[in-house]
CSV table of C-alpha atoms in Angstrom, one decimal:
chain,number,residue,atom,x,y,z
A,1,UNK,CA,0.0,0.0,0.0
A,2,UNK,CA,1.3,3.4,-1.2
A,3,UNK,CA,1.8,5.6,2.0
A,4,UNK,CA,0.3,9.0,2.3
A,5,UNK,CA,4.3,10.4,1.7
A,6,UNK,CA,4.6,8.2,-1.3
A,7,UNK,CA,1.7,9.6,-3.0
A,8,UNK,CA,2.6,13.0,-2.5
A,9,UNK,CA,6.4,12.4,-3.4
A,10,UNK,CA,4.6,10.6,-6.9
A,11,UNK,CA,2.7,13.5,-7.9
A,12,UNK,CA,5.9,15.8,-7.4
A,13,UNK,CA,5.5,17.2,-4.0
A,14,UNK,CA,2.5,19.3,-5.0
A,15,UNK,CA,0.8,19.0,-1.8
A,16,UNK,CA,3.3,19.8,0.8
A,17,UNK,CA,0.3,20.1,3.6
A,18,UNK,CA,0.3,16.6,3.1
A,19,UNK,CA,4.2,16.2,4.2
A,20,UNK,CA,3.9,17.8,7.3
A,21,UNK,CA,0.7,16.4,8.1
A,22,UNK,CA,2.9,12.8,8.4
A,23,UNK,CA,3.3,13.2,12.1
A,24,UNK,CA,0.2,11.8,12.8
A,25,UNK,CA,1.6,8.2,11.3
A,26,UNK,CA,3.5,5.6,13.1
A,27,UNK,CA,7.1,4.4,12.7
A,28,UNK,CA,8.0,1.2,11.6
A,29,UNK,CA,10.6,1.4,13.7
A,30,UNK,CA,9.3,2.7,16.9
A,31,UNK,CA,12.0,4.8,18.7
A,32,UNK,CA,14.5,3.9,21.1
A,33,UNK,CA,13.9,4.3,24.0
A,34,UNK,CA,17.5,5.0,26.2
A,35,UNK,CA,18.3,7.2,28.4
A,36,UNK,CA,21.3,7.6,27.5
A,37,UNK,CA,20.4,10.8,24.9
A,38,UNK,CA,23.3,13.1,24.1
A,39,UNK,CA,22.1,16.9,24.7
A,40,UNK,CA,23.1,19.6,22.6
A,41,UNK,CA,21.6,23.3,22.8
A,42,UNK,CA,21.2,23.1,18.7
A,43,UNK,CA,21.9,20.2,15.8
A,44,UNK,CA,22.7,20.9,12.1
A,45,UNK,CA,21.9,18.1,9.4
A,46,UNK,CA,22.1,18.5,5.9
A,47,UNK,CA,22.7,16.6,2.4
A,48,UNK,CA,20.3,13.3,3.7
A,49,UNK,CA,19.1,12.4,0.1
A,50,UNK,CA,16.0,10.4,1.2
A,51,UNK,CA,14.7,9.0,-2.2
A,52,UNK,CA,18.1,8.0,-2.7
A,53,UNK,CA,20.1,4.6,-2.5
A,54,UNK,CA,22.6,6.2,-0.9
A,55,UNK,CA,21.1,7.7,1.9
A,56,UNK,CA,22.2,6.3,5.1
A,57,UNK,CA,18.6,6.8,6.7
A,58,UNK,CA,19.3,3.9,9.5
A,59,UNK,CA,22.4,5.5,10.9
A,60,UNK,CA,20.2,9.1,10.9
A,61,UNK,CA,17.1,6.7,12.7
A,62,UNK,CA,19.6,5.5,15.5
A,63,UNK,CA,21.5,9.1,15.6
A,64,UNK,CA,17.6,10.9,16.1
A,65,UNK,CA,17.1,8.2,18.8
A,66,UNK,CA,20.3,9.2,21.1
A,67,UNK,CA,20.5,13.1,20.5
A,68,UNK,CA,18.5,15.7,21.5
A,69,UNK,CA,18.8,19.9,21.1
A,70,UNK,CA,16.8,22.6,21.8
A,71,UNK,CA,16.9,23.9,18.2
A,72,UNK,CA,17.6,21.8,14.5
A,73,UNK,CA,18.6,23.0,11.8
A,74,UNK,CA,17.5,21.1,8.5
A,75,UNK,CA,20.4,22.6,5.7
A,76,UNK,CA,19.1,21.6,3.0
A,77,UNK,CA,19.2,18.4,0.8
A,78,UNK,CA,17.2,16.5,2.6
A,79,UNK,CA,15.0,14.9,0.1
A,80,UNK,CA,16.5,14.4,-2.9
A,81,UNK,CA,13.4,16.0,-5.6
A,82,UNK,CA,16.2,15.5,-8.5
A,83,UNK,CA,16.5,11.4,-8.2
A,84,UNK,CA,12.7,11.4,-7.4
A,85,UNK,CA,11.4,12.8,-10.7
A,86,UNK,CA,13.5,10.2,-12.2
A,87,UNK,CA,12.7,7.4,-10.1
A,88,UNK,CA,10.4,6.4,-7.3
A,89,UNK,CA,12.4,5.5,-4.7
A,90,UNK,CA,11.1,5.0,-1.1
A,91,UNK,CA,11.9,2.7,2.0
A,92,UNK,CA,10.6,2.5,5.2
A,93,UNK,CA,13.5,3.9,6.9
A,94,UNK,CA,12.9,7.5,4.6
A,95,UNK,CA,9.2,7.1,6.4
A,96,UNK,CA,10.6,6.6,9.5
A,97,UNK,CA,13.4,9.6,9.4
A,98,UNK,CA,10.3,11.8,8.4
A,99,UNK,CA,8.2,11.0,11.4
A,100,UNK,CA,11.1,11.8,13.7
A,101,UNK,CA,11.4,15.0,12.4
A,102,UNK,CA,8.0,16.1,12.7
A,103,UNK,CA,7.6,14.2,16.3
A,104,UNK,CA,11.0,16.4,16.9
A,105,UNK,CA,8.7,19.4,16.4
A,106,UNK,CA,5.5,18.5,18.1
A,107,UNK,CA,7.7,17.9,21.3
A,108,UNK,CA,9.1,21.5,21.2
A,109,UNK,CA,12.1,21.6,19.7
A,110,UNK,CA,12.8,24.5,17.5
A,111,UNK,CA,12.9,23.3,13.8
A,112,UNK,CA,14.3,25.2,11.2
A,113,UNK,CA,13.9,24.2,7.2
A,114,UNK,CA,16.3,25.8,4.6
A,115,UNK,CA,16.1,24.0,1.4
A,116,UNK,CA,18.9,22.9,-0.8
A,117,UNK,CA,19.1,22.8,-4.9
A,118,UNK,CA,18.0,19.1,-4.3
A,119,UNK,CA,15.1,19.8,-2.6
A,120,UNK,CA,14.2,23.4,-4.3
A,121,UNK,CA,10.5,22.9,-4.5
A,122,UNK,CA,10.0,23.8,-0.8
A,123,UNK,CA,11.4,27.2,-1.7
A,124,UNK,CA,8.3,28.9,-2.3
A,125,UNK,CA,7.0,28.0,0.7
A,126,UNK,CA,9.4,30.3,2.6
A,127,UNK,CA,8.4,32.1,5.4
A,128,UNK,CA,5.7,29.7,6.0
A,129,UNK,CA,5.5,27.3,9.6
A,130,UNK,CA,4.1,23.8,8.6
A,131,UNK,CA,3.6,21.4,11.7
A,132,UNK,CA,5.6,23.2,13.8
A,133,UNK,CA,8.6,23.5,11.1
A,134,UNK,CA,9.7,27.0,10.1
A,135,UNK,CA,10.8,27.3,6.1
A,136,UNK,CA,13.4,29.9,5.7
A,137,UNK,CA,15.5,30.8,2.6
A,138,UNK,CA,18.3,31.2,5.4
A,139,UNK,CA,19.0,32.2,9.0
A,140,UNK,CA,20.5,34.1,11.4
A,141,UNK,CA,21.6,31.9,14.7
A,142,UNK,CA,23.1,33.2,17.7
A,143,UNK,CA,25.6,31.2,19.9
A,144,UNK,CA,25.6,30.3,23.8
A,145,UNK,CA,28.8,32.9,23.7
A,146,UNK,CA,26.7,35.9,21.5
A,147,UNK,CA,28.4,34.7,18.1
A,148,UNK,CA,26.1,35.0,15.3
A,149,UNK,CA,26.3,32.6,12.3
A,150,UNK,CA,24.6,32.5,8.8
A,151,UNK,CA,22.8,29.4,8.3
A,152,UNK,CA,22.0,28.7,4.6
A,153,UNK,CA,22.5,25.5,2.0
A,154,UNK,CA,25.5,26.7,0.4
A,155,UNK,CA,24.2,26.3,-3.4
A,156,UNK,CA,23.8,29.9,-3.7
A,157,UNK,CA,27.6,30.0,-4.1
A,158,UNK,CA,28.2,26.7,-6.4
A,159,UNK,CA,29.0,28.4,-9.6
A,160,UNK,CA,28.4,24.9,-11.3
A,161,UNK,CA,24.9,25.1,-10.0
A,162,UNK,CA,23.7,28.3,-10.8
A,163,UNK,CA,24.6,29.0,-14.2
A,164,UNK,CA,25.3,25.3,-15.5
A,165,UNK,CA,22.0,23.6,-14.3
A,166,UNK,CA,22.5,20.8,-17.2
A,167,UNK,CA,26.5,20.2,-15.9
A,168,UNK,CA,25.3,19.8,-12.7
A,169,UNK,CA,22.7,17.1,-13.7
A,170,UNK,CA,25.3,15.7,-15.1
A,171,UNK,CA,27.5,15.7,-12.0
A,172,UNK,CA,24.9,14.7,-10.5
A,173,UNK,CA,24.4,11.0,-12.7
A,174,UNK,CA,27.9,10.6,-12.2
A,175,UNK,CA,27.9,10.9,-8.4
A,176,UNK,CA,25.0,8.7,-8.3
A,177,UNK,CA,27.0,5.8,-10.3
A,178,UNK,CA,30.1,6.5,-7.5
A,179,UNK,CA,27.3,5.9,-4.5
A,180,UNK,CA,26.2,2.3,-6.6
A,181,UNK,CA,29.3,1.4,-6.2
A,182,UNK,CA,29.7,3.0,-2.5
A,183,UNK,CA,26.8,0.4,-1.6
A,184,UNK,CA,28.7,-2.8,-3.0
A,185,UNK,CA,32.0,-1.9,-1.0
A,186,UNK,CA,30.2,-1.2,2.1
A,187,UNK,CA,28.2,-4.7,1.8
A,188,UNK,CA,31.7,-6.5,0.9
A,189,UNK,CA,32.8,-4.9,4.2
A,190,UNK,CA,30.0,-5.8,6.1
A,191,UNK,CA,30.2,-9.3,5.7
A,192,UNK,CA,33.5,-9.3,7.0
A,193,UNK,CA,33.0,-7.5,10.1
A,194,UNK,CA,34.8,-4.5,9.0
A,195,UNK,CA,33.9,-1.1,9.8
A,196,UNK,CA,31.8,1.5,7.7
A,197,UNK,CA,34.1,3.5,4.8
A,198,UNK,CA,33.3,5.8,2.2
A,199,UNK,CA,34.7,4.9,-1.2
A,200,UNK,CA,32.9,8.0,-2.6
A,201,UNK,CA,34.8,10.1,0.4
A,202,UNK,CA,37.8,8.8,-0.2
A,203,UNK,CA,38.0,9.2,-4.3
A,204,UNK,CA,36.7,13.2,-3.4
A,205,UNK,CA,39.7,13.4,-1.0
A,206,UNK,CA,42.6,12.4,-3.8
A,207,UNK,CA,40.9,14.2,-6.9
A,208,UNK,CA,42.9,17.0,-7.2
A,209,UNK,CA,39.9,19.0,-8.5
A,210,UNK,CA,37.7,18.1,-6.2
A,211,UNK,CA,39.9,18.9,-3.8
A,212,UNK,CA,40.7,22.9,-5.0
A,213,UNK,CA,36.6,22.9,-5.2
A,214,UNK,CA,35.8,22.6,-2.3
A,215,UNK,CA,38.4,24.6,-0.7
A,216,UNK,CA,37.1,27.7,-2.9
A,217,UNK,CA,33.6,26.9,-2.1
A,218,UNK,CA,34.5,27.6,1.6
A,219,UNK,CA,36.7,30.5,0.8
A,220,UNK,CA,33.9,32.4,-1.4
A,221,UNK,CA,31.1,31.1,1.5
A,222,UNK,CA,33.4,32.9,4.3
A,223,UNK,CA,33.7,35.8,2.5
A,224,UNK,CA,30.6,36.3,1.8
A,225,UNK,CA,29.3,35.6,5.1
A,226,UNK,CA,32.0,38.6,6.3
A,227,UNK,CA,30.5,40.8,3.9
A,228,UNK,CA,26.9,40.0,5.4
A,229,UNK,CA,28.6,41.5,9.1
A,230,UNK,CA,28.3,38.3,10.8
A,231,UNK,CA,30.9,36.3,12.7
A,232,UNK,CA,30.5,32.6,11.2
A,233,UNK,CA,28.8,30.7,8.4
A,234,UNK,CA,27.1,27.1,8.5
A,235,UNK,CA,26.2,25.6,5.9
A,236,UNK,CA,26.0,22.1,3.8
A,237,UNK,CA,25.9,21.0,0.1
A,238,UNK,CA,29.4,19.7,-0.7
A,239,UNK,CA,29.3,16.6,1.4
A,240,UNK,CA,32.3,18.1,3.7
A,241,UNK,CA,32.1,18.6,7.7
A,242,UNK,CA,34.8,20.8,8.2
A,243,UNK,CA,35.4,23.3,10.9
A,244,UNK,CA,37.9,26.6,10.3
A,245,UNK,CA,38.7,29.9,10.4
A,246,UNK,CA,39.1,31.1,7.4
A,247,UNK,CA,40.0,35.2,6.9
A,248,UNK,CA,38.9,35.4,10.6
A,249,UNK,CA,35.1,34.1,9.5
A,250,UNK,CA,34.4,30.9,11.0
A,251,UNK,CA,33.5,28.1,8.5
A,252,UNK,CA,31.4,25.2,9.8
A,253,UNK,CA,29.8,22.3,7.1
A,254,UNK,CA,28.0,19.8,9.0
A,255,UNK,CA,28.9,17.2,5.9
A,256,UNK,CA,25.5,14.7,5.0
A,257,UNK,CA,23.9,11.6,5.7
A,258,UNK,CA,25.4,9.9,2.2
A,259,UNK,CA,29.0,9.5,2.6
A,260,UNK,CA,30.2,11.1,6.2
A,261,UNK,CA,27.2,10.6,8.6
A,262,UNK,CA,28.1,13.8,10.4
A,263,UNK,CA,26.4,16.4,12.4
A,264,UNK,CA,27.8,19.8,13.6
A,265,UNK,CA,26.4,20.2,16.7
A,266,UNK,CA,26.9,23.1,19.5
A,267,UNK,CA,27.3,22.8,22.9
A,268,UNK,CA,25.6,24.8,26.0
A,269,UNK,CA,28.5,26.7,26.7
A,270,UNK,CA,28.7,27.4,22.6
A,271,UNK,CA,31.5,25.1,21.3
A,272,UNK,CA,30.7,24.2,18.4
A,273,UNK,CA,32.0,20.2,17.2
A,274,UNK,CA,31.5,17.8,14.3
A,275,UNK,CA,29.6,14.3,15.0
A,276,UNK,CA,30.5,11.2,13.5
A,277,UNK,CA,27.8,9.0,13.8
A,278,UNK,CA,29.3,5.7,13.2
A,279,UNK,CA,32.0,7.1,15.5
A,280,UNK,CA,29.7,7.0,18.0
A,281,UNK,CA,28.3,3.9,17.5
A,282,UNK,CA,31.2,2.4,17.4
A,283,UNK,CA,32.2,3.6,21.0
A,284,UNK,CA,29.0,2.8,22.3
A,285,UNK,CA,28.9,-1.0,21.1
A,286,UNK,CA,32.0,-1.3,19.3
A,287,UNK,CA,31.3,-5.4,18.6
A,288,UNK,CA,28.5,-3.3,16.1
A,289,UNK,CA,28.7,-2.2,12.6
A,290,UNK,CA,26.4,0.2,11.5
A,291,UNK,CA,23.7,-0.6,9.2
A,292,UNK,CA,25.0,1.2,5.6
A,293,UNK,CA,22.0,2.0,2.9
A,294,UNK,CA,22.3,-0.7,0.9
């Protein structure tokens, strides 16, 4: 039976009432419940790709179910409208990382939406609060310690994206053949016990071009963040956590949910630190390898 998400994700998103209205469903997999929960005053996520194969939705299930913050941040990417108009792709586990979102909201946490490229067709519903979720185009966040950071997807500075739409379809494809091949590695290593690793990651870290990328795309973000008069920037889109001052602008990228599993998160006293997720469930259980999208 189609679910109420599925239909809505079939006819394009049109109805996006009926995406927030989701809450009222129940899990497949009910939540955890430990009390053991990591607290952090606020969470950034990003670059989650539901509707994808690659999206590691059951490490973000088991990360929701340990971590709490006051405020989340949602940067963008996180369902993947490009690989959805092409193909209908949609598991439980993307049902079940929905519903904790939404519960996430009804409980009281402050939930903030900026949407990516990938996810684009929420844009014009900016401004807008559905079920408790607050769309913005971008934000303004202020620290425990009174530092105030730009919070936006990042896009608006990929030169590929914004005047070579067809390239990055392109790129796109491509990226998507890397991840098919990302699943078969991380299967090979399952079976032998081994630990989760990112063949995708790892080609990105040794392609020279990829490499002087991504180290512009933070340089123009920071600048552009110190021309705004603010003291940091967080944002997502290139699918690398890094943390680092750059031209005295502090540069935070909370990485995805395809290839890093990685969270920025701040603490109460407003240190800022990047999560690894199967890190962490490797110290908490370390006889446990995580469950990789397969």
């Amino acid at each position: 039976m189609r679910s109420s998400f599925e239909s809505t994700t079939g006819t394009h998103l049109a109805e996006v009432t009926d995406l927030f209205d989701f809450a009222e469903s129940r899990p497949q997999r009910p939540e955890v419940a430990t009390g053991e929960r990591q607290r952090y005053r606020t969470v950034w996520i990003s670059d989650v790709h539901l509707g994808t194969r690659g999206c590691n939705a059951d490490l973000l299930i088991d990360f929701l179910d340990h971590v709490d913050s006051r405020t989340m941040y949602l940067v963008g990417d996180i369902i993947d409208g490009w690989q959805l108009k092409k193909r209908f792709f949609w598991p439980a586990a993307h049902n079940d990382v929905i519903w904790r979102l939404m519960k996430r909201a009804r409980r009281g946490t402050k939930m903030v939406y900026i949407p990516g490229n990938h996810d684009e067709m929420f844009r014009q519903f900016a401004g807008l609060d559905f079920g408790g979720i607050q769309i913005r185009r971008k934000a303004i966040h202020e620290t425990a310690d009174g530092r105030r950071l730009l919070v936006l997807h990042g896009d608006e500075f990929d030169a590929i994206t914004l005047s070579h739409r067809w390239l990055a379809h392109v790129g796109d494809a491509a990226y998507t053949l890397l991840m098919g091949l990302n699943r078969w590695v991380s299967a090979i290593r399952r079976r032998f016990g081994m630990p989760y690793w990112s063949l995708s990651k790892h080609a990105k870290a040794k392609v020279k071009n990829a490499v002087a990328f991504i180290s512009r795309f933070e340089e123009i973000v920071a600048e552009a963040a110190g021309a705004r008069g603010v003291d940091g920037v967080v944002c997502g889109h290139i699918h690398t956590a890094e943390m680092r001052e750059i031209a005295g602008i502090a540069y935070y990228n909370d990485g995805d949910w395809v290839e890093g599993c990685t969270a920025l998160v701040e603490h109460f006293d407003g240190r800022m630190e990047i999560v690894h997720w199967a890190d962490e469930i490797a110290k908490r259980n370390p006889d446990a390898t995580p469950a990789l999208a397969a």
